[in-house]
Amino acid sequence: MSSLSLAVRKRRHCEREKQHDV
């Protein structure tokens, strides 16, 4: 389950960085 949490966190981080870039 730790792997899923890590993937979700990375995906959320990527989305936040993309929005911040706009």
Short mmCIF file of C-alpha atoms in Angstrom, two decimals:
data_model
loop_
_atom_site.label_atom_id
_atom_site.label_comp_id
_atom_site.label_asym_id
_atom_site.label_seq_id
_atom_site.Cartn_x
_atom_site.Cartn_y
_atom_site.Cartn_z
CA MET A 1 0.00 0.00 0.00
CA SER A 2 3.00 2.28 0.55
CA SER A 3 3.70 2.12 -3.19
CA LEU A 4 0.22 3.43 -3.98
CA SER A 5 0.57 6.30 -1.53
CA LEU A 6 3.89 7.27 -3.08
CA ALA A 7 2.47 7.20 -6.61
CA VAL A 8 -0.51 9.32 -5.57
CA ARG A 9 1.73 11.81 -3.80
CA LYS A 10 4.01 12.11 -6.82
CA ARG A 11 1.02 12.53 -9.14
CA ARG A 12 -0.47 15.25 -6.92
CA HIS A 13 2.89 17.00 -6.70
CA CYS A 14 3.19 16.99 -10.50
CA GLU A 15 -0.28 18.47 -10.85
CA ARG A 16 0.48 21.17 -8.28
CA GLU A 17 3.75 22.09 -9.99
CA LYS A 18 2.02 22.27 -13.37
CA GLN A 19 -0.69 24.57 -12.00
CA HIS A 20 1.93 26.71 -10.31
CA ASP A 21 3.79 27.04 -13.60
CA VAL A 22 0.73 28.50 -15.33
#
